[in-house]
Coordinates of N, CA and C in Angstrom, one line a residue:
X1 N -8.6 13.0 -16.8 CA -8.2 13.3 -15.4 C -9.3 13.6 -14.4
X2 N -9.6 13.5 -13.3 CA -10.4 14.0 -12.4 C -10.6 15.2 -12.4
X3 N -9.5 15.9 -12.8 CA -9.6 17.5 -12.3 C -8.8 18.3 -13.3
X4 N -9.6 18.2 -14.7 CA -8.8 18.5 -15.7 C -8.2 20.1 -15.7
X5 N -9.0 21.0 -14.9 CA -8.7 22.4 -14.7 C -7.8 23.0 -13.6
X6 N -7.2 21.7 -13.2 CA -5.8 22.1 -12.4 C -4.8 21.5 -12.9
X7 N -3.9 22.4 -13.8 CA -2.7 22.3 -14.2 C -2.0 21.9 -13.5
X8 N -1.7 22.2 -12.0 CA -0.8 22.0 -11.4 C -0.5 20.5 -10.9
X9 N -1.6 19.8 -11.3 CA -1.9 18.0 -10.7 C -1.4 17.5 -12.0
X10 N -1.3 18.3 -13.3 CA -1.0 17.5 -14.5 C 0.3 16.7 -14.6
X11 N 0.6 15.4 -14.7 CA 2.1 14.9 -14.8 C 2.5 14.4 -15.9
X12 N 3.3 13.6 -16.3 CA 4.1 13.2 -17.8 C 2.8 12.5 -17.8
X13 N 2.8 11.9 -19.3 CA 1.5 11.0 -19.6 C 1.8 9.7 -18.8
X14 N 3.1 9.5 -18.5 CA 3.3 8.2 -18.0 C 2.9 8.0 -16.5
X15 N 2.8 9.0 -15.6 CA 2.2 9.1 -14.2 C 1.1 9.9 -14.1
X16 N 0.3 10.0 -15.3 CA -1.1 10.7 -14.9 C -1.8 10.1 -13.8
X17 N -1.6 8.7 -13.7 CA -2.6 8.0 -13.1 C -2.4 8.2 -11.7
X18 N -1.1 8.9 -11.3 CA -0.7 9.0 -9.9 C -2.2 9.8 -9.2
X19 N -2.8 10.5 -10.0 CA -3.8 11.4 -9.2 C -5.4 10.7 -9.9
X20 N -5.3 10.3 -11.1 CA -6.4 10.0 -11.9 C -6.6 8.5 -12.1
X21 N -5.8 8.1 -13.0 CA -6.0 6.4 -13.7 C -4.6 5.6 -13.4
X22 N -5.0 4.6 -13.6 CA -3.6 3.7 -14.0 C -3.2 3.3 -15.4
X23 N -3.7 4.1 -16.3 CA -3.4 4.0 -17.7 C -2.0 3.4 -18.4
X24 N -1.4 4.1 -17.6 CA 0.3 3.6 -18.0 C 0.9 2.6 -17.1
X25 N -0.3 1.6 -16.7 CA 0.5 0.4 -15.5 C 1.4 -0.5 -16.7
X26 N 1.6 0.0 -17.8 CA 2.8 -0.7 -18.7 C 4.2 -0.1 -18.7
X27 N 4.1 0.9 -17.8 CA 5.6 1.3 -18.1 C 6.5 0.4 -18.1
X28 N 8.2 1.0 -18.4 CA 9.3 0.3 -18.0 C 9.1 -0.4 -16.6
X29 N 9.7 -1.9 -16.6 CA 9.6 -2.3 -15.3 C 10.8 -2.1 -14.7
X30 N 11.3 -2.1 -14.0 CA 12.9 -1.8 -13.5 C 13.3 -2.8 -13.2
X31 N 3.8 0.5 5.5 CA 4.2 0.4 6.5 C 2.9 1.2 7.1
X32 N 4.4 1.5 4.5 CA 3.6 0.7 5.8 C 4.1 1.3 6.7
X33 N 3.3 1.7 7.9 CA 4.0 1.8 9.3 C 4.0 0.7 9.8
X34 N 3.5 -0.3 9.1 CA 4.1 -2.0 9.4 C 5.6 -2.2 9.1
X35 N 6.2 -2.9 9.7 CA 7.4 -3.3 9.7 C 7.8 -4.5 8.6
X36 N 9.0 -4.5 8.0 CA 9.6 -5.4 7.2 C 10.8 -5.7 7.7
X37 N 10.8 -6.7 7.6 CA 12.6 -7.5 7.7 C 12.7 -7.9 6.1
X38 N 13.6 -7.3 5.5 CA 13.8 -8.1 3.9 C 14.3 -9.2 4.0
X39 N 15.2 -9.9 4.8 CA 16.3 -11.0 4.8 C 14.7 -12.0 5.3
X40 N 13.9 -11.9 6.1 CA 13.2 -12.8 6.7 C 11.9 -13.0 5.5
X41 N 11.5 -11.8 4.9 CA 10.6 -12.0 4.1 C 10.9 -12.6 2.8
X42 N 12.1 -12.4 2.2 CA 12.7 -13.2 0.9 C 12.5 -14.4 1.4
X43 N 12.8 -15.0 2.5 CA 12.9 -16.5 2.9 C 11.7 -17.3 2.8
X44 N 10.6 -16.4 3.3 CA 9.7 -17.0 3.3 C 8.5 -17.1 2.3
X45 N 8.8 -16.0 1.5 CA 7.6 -16.0 0.1 C 7.5 -16.8 -0.4
X46 N 8.3 -18.0 -0.8 CA 7.8 -19.1 -1.7 C 8.0 -18.4 -3.3
X47 N 6.7 -19.5 -4.0 CA 6.7 -18.9 -5.1 C 6.3 -17.7 -5.4
X48 N 7.1 -16.9 -6.2 CA 6.9 -15.6 -6.6 C 5.7 -15.3 -7.7
X49 N 5.2 -16.4 -8.3 CA 4.4 -16.1 -9.3 C 3.1 -16.1 -8.9
X50 N 2.4 -15.3 -9.7 CA 0.9 -14.8 -9.0 C 0.2 -16.2 -8.6
X51 N -0.4 -16.0 -7.2 CA -1.0 -17.1 -6.8 C -2.2 -16.9 -6.0
X52 N -3.3 -17.4 -5.8 CA -4.6 -17.1 -5.5 C -4.9 -18.0 -4.2
X53 N -5.1 -17.3 -2.9 CA -5.1 -18.3 -1.8 C -6.6 -18.2 -1.5
X54 N -6.6 -19.5 -0.4 CA -7.9 -19.3 0.1 C -8.3 -18.1 0.9
X55 N -7.4 -17.4 1.3 CA -7.8 -16.3 2.5 C -8.6 -15.7 1.6
X56 N -8.4 -15.1 0.3 CA -9.2 -14.2 -0.5 C -10.7 -14.6 -0.2
X57 N -11.1 -15.8 -0.2 CA -12.7 -16.2 0.2 C -13.3 -15.5 1.1
X58 N -12.4 -15.1 2.2 CA -13.2 -14.6 3.5 C -12.9 -13.1 3.3
X59 N -12.2 -12.5 2.3 CA -12.0 -10.9 2.3 C -13.2 -10.3 2.2
X60 N -14.5 -10.8 1.7 CA -15.7 -9.9 1.4 C -15.4 -9.2 0.1
X61 N -16.2 -8.4 -0.3 CA -16.4 -8.0 -1.6 C -14.7 -6.7 -1.8
X62 N -14.7 -6.8 -3.2 CA -13.4 -6.2 -3.5 C -13.7 -4.8 -3.3
X63 N -12.4 -3.9 -2.5 CA -12.8 -2.7 -2.2 C -12.5 -1.8 -3.6
X64 N -11.5 -2.1 -4.1 CA -10.7 -1.1 -4.7 C -9.8 -1.9 -5.8
X65 N -9.5 -1.3 -6.9 CA -8.7 -1.8 -7.9 C -7.2 -1.4 -7.9
X66 N -7.0 -0.5 -7.1 CA -5.7 0.1 -6.9 C -5.5 0.3 -5.3
X67 N -4.3 0.8 -4.9 CA -4.2 0.6 -3.2 C -3.0 1.7 -3.3
X68 N -2.6 1.9 -1.9 CA -1.5 3.0 -1.4 C -1.1 2.0 -0.4
X69 N 0.2 1.7 -0.4 CA 0.9 0.9 0.9 C 1.9 1.4 1.2
X70 N 2.0 1.7 2.6 CA 3.1 2.4 3.2 C 4.2 2.0 3.8
X71 N 5.7 2.1 3.5 CA 6.8 1.5 4.0 C 7.8 2.4 4.7
X72 N 8.7 1.8 5.4 CA 9.6 3.0 6.1 C 11.0 2.6 5.5
X73 N 11.5 3.6 4.7 CA 12.8 3.6 4.0 C 14.0 3.9 4.7
X74 N 13.9 4.4 5.9 CA 15.1 4.7 6.4 C 15.3 3.8 8.2
X75 N 16.4 3.3 8.3 CA 16.7 2.6 9.3 C 15.9 2.7 10.8
X76 N 15.4 1.9 11.5 CA 14.5 2.2 12.9 C 14.6 0.9 13.4
X77 N 15.1 0.7 14.5 CA 15.0 -0.6 15.2 C 13.9 -0.7 16.0
X78 N 13.3 -1.7 16.0 CA 12.2 -2.3 16.9 C 12.2 -3.4 17.3
X79 N 12.7 -3.3 19.0 CA 12.8 -4.4 19.5 C 14.2 -5.3 19.0
X80 N 14.8 -4.6 18.5 CA 16.0 -4.8 18.0 C 16.2 -5.2 16.6
X81 N 15.2 -5.2 15.9 CA 14.9 -5.5 14.5 C 15.1 -4.0 13.3
X82 N 15.9 -4.2 12.6 CA 16.0 -2.8 11.8 C 14.4 -3.0 10.9
X83 N 13.2 -2.2 10.8 CA 12.5 -2.1 10.2 C 12.3 -1.5 9.1
X84 N 13.3 -1.1 8.5 CA 13.7 -0.5 6.9 C 12.9 -1.4 6.0
X85 N 12.4 -0.7 5.1 CA 12.2 -1.5 3.8 C 11.6 -0.5 2.7
X86 N 12.6 0.0 1.9 CA 12.3 1.0 0.7 C 11.9 0.1 -0.3
X87 N 11.6 0.9 -1.5 CA 11.3 0.2 -2.5 C 12.2 -0.1 -3.2
X88 N 13.9 0.3 -3.1 CA 14.9 0.0 -3.8 C 15.2 -1.7 -2.8
X89 N 14.9 -1.4 -1.6 CA 15.0 -2.9 -1.2 C 14.1 -3.9 -1.7
X90 N 12.8 -3.7 -2.0 CA 11.9 -4.6 -2.8 C 12.6 -5.0 -4.1
X91 N 13.2 -4.0 -4.7 CA 13.8 -4.3 -6.3 C 15.1 -5.2 -6.0
X92 N 15.6 -5.0 -4.8 CA 17.0 -6.1 -4.4 C 16.4 -7.2 -3.9
X93 N 15.2 -7.9 -3.8 CA 14.8 -9.0 -3.5 C 14.6 -10.0 -4.7
X94 N 14.9 -11.4 -4.4 CA 14.8 -12.4 -5.6 C 13.1 -12.1 -6.2
X95 N 13.1 -11.9 -7.5 CA 12.2 -11.8 -8.6 C 11.4 -10.4 -8.1
X96 N 12.3 -9.6 -7.5 CA 11.6 -8.2 -7.0 C 10.6 -8.4 -6.2
X97 N 10.4 -9.5 -5.6 CA 9.1 -9.8 -4.8 C 9.3 -9.8 -3.5
X98 N 8.4 -9.5 -2.4 CA 8.5 -9.9 -1.1 C 7.0 -10.1 -0.3
X99 N 7.1 -10.4 0.7 CA 5.8 -10.5 1.5 C 5.7 -9.2 2.3
X100 N 4.3 -8.8 2.5 CA 3.9 -7.5 3.2 C 3.3 -8.0 4.3
X101 N 4.6 -8.0 5.4 CA 4.2 -8.6 6.7 C 3.8 -7.6 7.5
X102 N 3.7 -7.6 8.8 CA 3.5 -7.1 9.9 C 2.5 -6.0 10.0
X103 N 1.3 -6.0 9.3 CA 0.3 -5.3 9.4 C -0.8 -5.6 10.7
X104 N -0.7 -4.7 11.6 CA -1.4 -5.1 13.0 C -2.6 -4.2 13.4
X105 N -3.2 -3.5 11.9 CA -4.5 -2.9 12.1 C -5.4 -3.8 11.4
X106 N -6.8 -3.8 12.4 CA -7.6 -4.7 11.8 C -8.2 -3.9 10.3
X107 N -8.4 -2.9 10.1 CA -9.0 -2.3 8.9 C -7.8 -2.5 7.7
X108 N -6.7 -2.1 7.9 CA -5.6 -2.6 7.1 C -5.4 -3.8 6.7
X109 N -5.5 -4.7 7.6 CA -5.5 -6.5 7.3 C -6.9 -6.7 6.2
X110 N -8.1 -6.1 6.6 CA -8.8 -6.2 5.7 C -8.8 -5.5 4.2
X111 N -8.0 -4.8 4.6 CA -7.6 -4.3 2.7 C -6.8 -5.2 2.3
X112 N -5.8 -5.9 3.2 CA -4.9 -6.8 2.6 C -5.7 -8.3 2.1
X113 N -6.7 -8.6 2.7 CA -7.6 -9.5 2.5 C -8.2 -9.2 1.1
X114 N -8.8 -8.3 0.8 CA -9.4 -7.7 -0.3 C -8.6 -7.5 -1.3
X115 N -7.5 -7.5 -1.5 CA -6.5 -7.6 -2.6 C -6.8 -8.7 -3.7
X116 N -6.6 -8.6 -5.1 CA -7.0 -9.4 -5.8 C -5.5 -9.7 -6.6
X117 N -5.2 -10.6 -7.2 CA -3.9 -10.8 -8.0 C -3.9 -9.8 -9.3
X118 N -2.6 -9.1 -9.5 CA -2.4 -8.4 -10.4 C -3.0 -7.0 -10.4
X119 N -3.6 -6.7 -8.8 CA -4.0 -5.2 -8.8 C -2.8 -4.6 -8.6
X120 N -2.8 -3.3 -8.7 CA -1.4 -2.4 -8.6 C -1.6 -1.3 -7.2
X121 N -0.5 -1.2 -6.4 CA -0.5 -0.2 -5.6 C 0.8 0.6 -5.7
X122 N 0.6 1.9 -5.1 CA 1.7 2.9 -5.1 C 2.3 2.5 -3.9
X123 N 3.8 2.7 -3.7 CA 4.4 2.0 -2.6 C 5.2 3.5 -2.1
X124 N 4.7 3.7 -1.0 CA 4.8 5.0 -0.3 C 5.8 5.3 0.8
X125 N 6.7 5.9 0.9 CA 7.6 6.0 1.9 C 7.2 6.5 3.1
X126 N 7.2 6.3 4.1 CA 6.5 6.7 5.1 C 7.5 7.0 6.5
X127 N 7.3 8.1 7.4 CA 8.3 7.9 8.3 C 9.7 8.2 8.1
X128 N 9.8 9.5 7.2 CA 11.4 9.5 6.8 C 11.3 11.1 6.4
X129 N 12.3 11.6 6.1 CA 12.8 13.2 5.8 C 11.5 13.4 5.1
X130 N 11.7 12.9 3.9 CA 10.3 13.4 3.0 C 9.9 12.2 2.5
X131 N 8.5 12.0 3.3 CA 7.6 11.1 2.8 C 7.1 11.4 1.4
X132 N 6.5 10.1 0.7 CA 6.0 10.1 -0.6 C 6.0 9.0 -1.2
X133 N 5.2 9.1 -2.6 CA 5.0 8.1 -3.3 C 6.0 7.9 -4.3
X134 N 6.8 6.5 -4.0 CA 8.2 6.2 -4.8 C 8.0 5.6 -6.2
X135 N 6.9 4.7 -6.4 CA 6.8 4.0 -7.3 C 5.5 2.9 -7.0
X136 N 5.4 1.9 -7.9 CA 4.7 1.2 -8.3 C 4.6 -0.3 -7.9
X137 N 3.9 -1.0 -7.5 CA 3.9 -2.4 -7.1 C 2.5 -3.4 -7.7
X138 N 2.5 -4.5 -7.8 CA 1.5 -5.2 -8.0 C 1.5 -6.5 -6.8
X139 N 0.1 -6.7 -7.0 CA -0.1 -8.0 -6.2 C -0.1 -9.5 -6.7
X140 N 1.1 -10.2 -6.5 CA 0.9 -11.6 -7.1 C 0.9 -12.6 -6.0
X141 N 0.5 -12.3 -4.8 CA -0.1 -13.3 -4.1 C -1.2 -13.0 -3.1
X142 N -2.3 -13.8 -2.9 CA -3.1 -12.9 -2.4 C -3.5 -13.3 -0.9
X143 N -3.9 -12.6 0.2 CA -3.6 -12.7 1.4 C -3.7 -14.2 1.7
X144 N -2.7 -14.8 2.7 CA -2.8 -15.7 3.4 C -2.0 -15.5 4.9
X145 N -2.0 -16.1 6.1 CA -1.4 -15.9 7.1 C -0.1 -15.2 7.3
X146 N 0.1 -14.4 8.2 CA 1.5 -13.4 8.1 C 2.2 -14.4 9.4
X147 N 3.2 -14.9 8.9 CA 4.2 -15.7 9.6 C 4.7 -15.1 11.0
X148 N 4.9 -13.8 10.9 CA 5.4 -12.8 11.9 C 4.9 -12.9 12.9
X149 N 3.3 -13.1 12.8 CA 2.5 -13.2 14.1 C 2.8 -14.3 15.1
X150 N 3.4 -15.0 14.8 CA 3.7 -16.8 15.4 C 5.3 -16.6 16.0
X151 N 6.1 -15.5 15.4 CA 7.5 -15.7 15.7 C 7.6 -14.7 17.1
X152 N 8.3 -15.4 18.1 CA 8.5 -14.7 19.1 C 9.3 -13.7 19.4
X153 N 10.5 -13.5 18.6 CA 11.4 -12.7 18.4 C 11.2 -11.4 17.5
X154 N 10.0 -11.7 16.7 CA 9.4 -10.6 16.1 C 8.7 -9.3 16.3
X155 N 9.3 -8.0 16.0 CA 8.2 -7.2 16.9 C 7.1 -7.1 16.3
X156 N 6.2 -8.0 15.7 CA 4.7 -8.0 15.4 C 4.3 -9.4 15.9
X157 N 4.9 -10.0 16.9 CA 4.6 -11.5 17.5 C 3.3 -10.7 18.3
X158 N 2.3 -11.9 18.1 CA 1.1 -11.5 18.9 C 0.8 -12.9 19.3
X159 N 0.7 -13.2 20.7 CA 0.7 -14.1 21.4 C -0.9 -14.8 21.5
X160 N -1.9 -13.5 20.9 CA -3.1 -13.9 21.3 C -3.7 -14.6 19.9
X161 N -2.8 -14.5 18.8 CA -3.1 -15.3 17.7 C -2.5 -16.8 17.3
X162 N -3.7 -17.5 17.0 CA -3.3 -18.9 17.0 C -3.2 -19.4 15.7
X163 N -2.4 -20.4 15.4 CA -2.1 -20.7 14.1 C -3.2 -21.5 13.6
X164 N -4.3 -22.2 14.1 CA -5.3 -22.5 13.6 C -6.3 -21.7 13.2
X165 N -6.3 -20.3 13.8 CA -7.3 -19.3 13.4 C -6.4 -17.9 13.8
X166 N -5.5 -17.8 12.6 CA -4.7 -16.6 12.6 C -5.2 -15.4 12.5
X167 N -4.8 -14.4 13.0 CA -5.7 -13.0 13.2 C -5.4 -12.2 11.9
X168 N -3.7 -12.5 11.4 CA -3.2 -11.3 10.5 C -2.9 -11.9 9.5
X169 N -2.9 -11.3 8.2 CA -2.8 -11.6 7.1 C -1.6 -10.9 6.4
X170 N -0.8 -11.4 4.9 CA -0.3 -10.5 4.2 C -0.3 -11.2 2.7
X171 N 0.1 -10.2 2.0 CA 0.1 -10.6 0.6 C 1.4 -10.3 -0.1
X172 N 2.1 -10.7 -0.9 CA 3.1 -10.8 -1.8 C 3.0 -9.8 -2.6
X173 N 4.2 -8.9 -2.8 CA 4.0 -8.1 -4.1 C 5.3 -7.9 -4.6
X174 N 5.1 -7.3 -5.9 CA 6.3 -7.5 -6.7 C 6.4 -5.8 -7.5
X175 N 7.7 -5.5 -7.7 CA 8.0 -4.3 -8.1 C 7.5 -4.4 -9.4
X176 N 7.0 -3.3 -9.8 CA 6.4 -2.8 -11.4 C 7.5 -1.7 -11.9
X177 N 7.7 -0.5 -11.3 CA 8.5 0.7 -11.4 C 8.5 1.7 -10.7
X178 N 9.9 2.6 -10.9 CA 9.8 3.7 -9.9 C 8.6 4.5 -10.8
X179 N 8.2 6.0 -9.9 CA 7.7 6.6 -10.6 C 8.7 7.6 -11.5
X180 N 8.0 8.3 -12.3 CA 9.0 9.4 -13.1 C 9.5 10.2 -12.5
X181 N 8.8 10.9 -11.5 CA 9.6 11.7 -10.2 C 8.8 11.0 -8.9
X182 N 9.6 11.6 -8.0 CA 9.0 11.4 -6.5 C 7.7 12.2 -6.3
X183 N 6.7 11.7 -5.7 CA 5.6 12.5 -5.5 C 5.3 12.9 -3.7
X184 N 5.8 13.8 -3.3 CA 6.2 14.3 -2.2 C 4.8 14.4 -1.3
X185 N 4.7 14.4 0.2 CA 3.8 14.1 0.9 C 3.2 15.7 0.7
X186 N 4.4 16.7 1.0 CA 4.1 18.0 0.9 C 3.0 18.4 -0.2
X187 N 3.1 18.0 -1.3 CA 2.3 18.3 -2.7 C 1.2 17.6 -2.4
X188 N 1.3 16.4 -2.3 CA -0.4 16.0 -2.0 C -1.0 16.6 -0.9
X189 N -0.4 17.1 0.1 CA -1.0 18.2 1.0 C -1.6 19.2 0.5
X190 N -0.7 19.8 -0.5 CA -1.6 20.9 -0.8 C -2.4 21.1 -1.6
X191 N -2.5 20.0 -2.6 CA -3.8 19.4 -3.4 C -5.3 18.8 -2.5
X192 N -4.8 18.3 -1.3 CA -5.8 17.8 -0.6 C -6.4 18.9 0.0
X193 N -5.9 20.1 0.6 CA -6.2 21.2 1.4 C -7.1 21.9 0.4
X194 N -6.8 22.0 -1.0 CA -7.4 23.0 -1.7 C -8.5 22.4 -2.1
X195 N -8.4 20.8 -2.3 CA -10.0 20.4 -2.9 C -10.6 20.1 -1.4
X196 N -10.2 20.0 -0.2 CA -11.3 20.1 0.8 C -12.1 21.6 0.6
X197 N -11.5 22.7 0.5 CA -12.1 23.7 -0.1 C -13.3 23.8 -1.0
X198 N -12.8 23.1 -2.4 CA -13.3 23.2 -4.0 C -14.4 22.2 -3.7
X199 N -14.1 21.0 -3.0 CA -14.9 20.0 -2.9 C -14.6 19.0 -4.3
X200 N -13.0 19.2 -4.5 CA -12.5 18.3 -5.3 C -12.2 17.0 -5.0
X201 N -11.7 16.0 -6.3 CA -12.0 14.6 -5.6 C -10.8 14.3 -5.1
X202 N -9.8 15.2 -3.9 CA -9.0 15.0 -3.3 C -9.2 15.0 -1.9
X203 N -10.6 15.4 -1.6 CA -11.1 16.3 -0.5 C -11.1 15.0 0.7
X204 N -11.5 13.4 0.3 CA -11.3 12.7 1.3 C -10.3 11.8 1.2
X205 N -8.9 12.2 0.7 CA -7.9 11.6 0.5 C -7.6 11.0 2.0
X206 N -7.3 9.5 1.7 CA -7.2 8.5 2.9 C -5.7 8.9 3.6
X207 N -4.9 9.6 2.7 CA -3.5 9.6 3.2 C -3.6 10.5 4.3
X208 N -4.7 11.5 4.4 CA -5.1 12.6 5.7 C -6.2 12.2 6.4
X209 N -6.9 11.7 5.9 CA -8.3 11.4 6.5 C -8.1 10.1 7.7
X210 N -7.2 9.3 7.2 CA -6.9 8.0 7.8 C -5.5 7.6 8.0
X211 N -4.9 8.8 8.6 CA -3.5 8.7 8.7 C -2.7 7.6 9.0
X212 N -3.4 6.7 10.0 CA -2.7 5.7 10.6 C -2.8 4.7 10.0
X213 N -3.6 4.4 8.9 CA -3.4 3.3 8.0 C -2.7 3.0 7.1
X214 N -1.7 2.0 7.1 CA -0.7 1.5 6.3 C -0.9 1.2 4.9
X215 N -2.2 0.8 4.7 CA -2.9 0.0 3.6 C -4.0 0.8 3.1
X216 N -4.1 1.5 2.1 CA -5.5 2.2 1.6 C -5.8 1.9 0.4
X217 N -7.2 1.8 0.2 CA -7.8 1.9 -1.0 C -7.8 3.1 -1.9
X218 N -7.7 3.0 -3.2 CA -8.0 3.9 -4.2 C -9.1 3.9 -4.8
X219 N -9.9 4.9 -4.6 CA -11.5 4.5 -5.0 C -11.8 5.5 -6.5
X220 N -12.9 5.1 -7.3 CA -13.2 5.6 -8.5 C -13.5 7.0 -8.3
X221 N -13.4 8.0 -9.4 CA -14.0 9.2 -9.6 C -15.1 9.1 -10.2
X222 N -15.8 10.1 -10.4 CA -17.2 10.1 -11.1 C -17.2 9.3 -12.8
X223 N -16.4 9.7 -13.3 CA -15.9 9.5 -14.5 C -15.4 7.9 -14.7
X224 N -14.8 7.6 -13.7 CA -14.2 5.9 -13.8 C -12.9 6.0 -13.1
X225 N -11.9 7.2 -13.8 CA -10.3 7.1 -13.4 C -10.6 6.9 -11.9
X226 N -9.2 6.8 -11.4 CA -9.0 6.4 -9.5 C -8.2 7.9 -9.1
X227 N -8.7 8.1 -7.8 CA -8.1 9.1 -6.8 C -7.7 8.8 -5.7
X228 N -6.8 9.3 -4.7 CA -6.3 8.7 -3.8 C -7.3 9.5 -2.4
X229 N -8.7 8.6 -2.6 CA -9.5 8.8 -1.5 C -9.8 7.8 -1.0
X230 N -10.6 8.0 0.4 CA -11.0 6.8 1.1 C -12.6 6.4 0.3
X231 N -13.1 5.4 0.4 CA -14.3 5.0 -0.3 C -15.6 5.3 0.7
X232 N -16.4 6.4 0.7 CA -17.2 6.7 1.2 C -18.2 5.8 1.6
X233 N -18.6 4.8 0.4 CA -19.8 3.7 0.6 C -19.1 2.7 2.1
X234 N -18.0 2.3 1.9 CA -17.3 1.2 3.0 C -16.7 2.0 4.2
X235 N -17.0 3.2 4.7 CA -16.4 3.6 5.8 C -16.2 2.7 7.0
X236 N -15.2 2.5 7.9 CA -15.2 2.0 9.0 C -14.9 2.8 10.0
X237 N -15.9 2.8 11.2 CA -15.5 3.7 12.3 C -14.2 3.5 12.9

């Protein structure tokens, strides 16, 4: 663990990677502030088997092995479209797979482009009564053009983006499993605030230092395991 002296952070053996590592990534299978239309996503994701695409060639160096991805689990209409997409919605998709569309922040987009096949991400429920980490997903298709940028009736239509030079990308994710318990934002904030004072590994937690980012990298601690922090060496203004 990154912080063996803080017993409050210790979880079940299956979920220790929440704050420190991904050692239990073979557990039982079962927004993002960006939006998601489940019906549209399932219709466009194509082959759900792991697939590497040419978009990854332009994504630069790999920033992280693990990620945190936000999505809204409660109904909210945006330009007449319900943007709700929870981890339960992902589980209900064919092959429990969907495209992660609608990201319209350049830094978050670049993180999508940096993702590699089989990397894993925490599925974070945002903009809801009790935000928090609900489960684990994995990347099964690397970055490719986000179709919603060209759809005029989509909340994330971007008239400035051209099909021969698309601005926005998405990846396909597949459900891995639920967390052993729901990790709330309040719990995460308590540890973040404590570590700001003590200089602990969560002092730069992207969830709080880059709140608007719907896609966030998890970075290695000094001894190798992963913490929910923003990478110091690749900070973007």
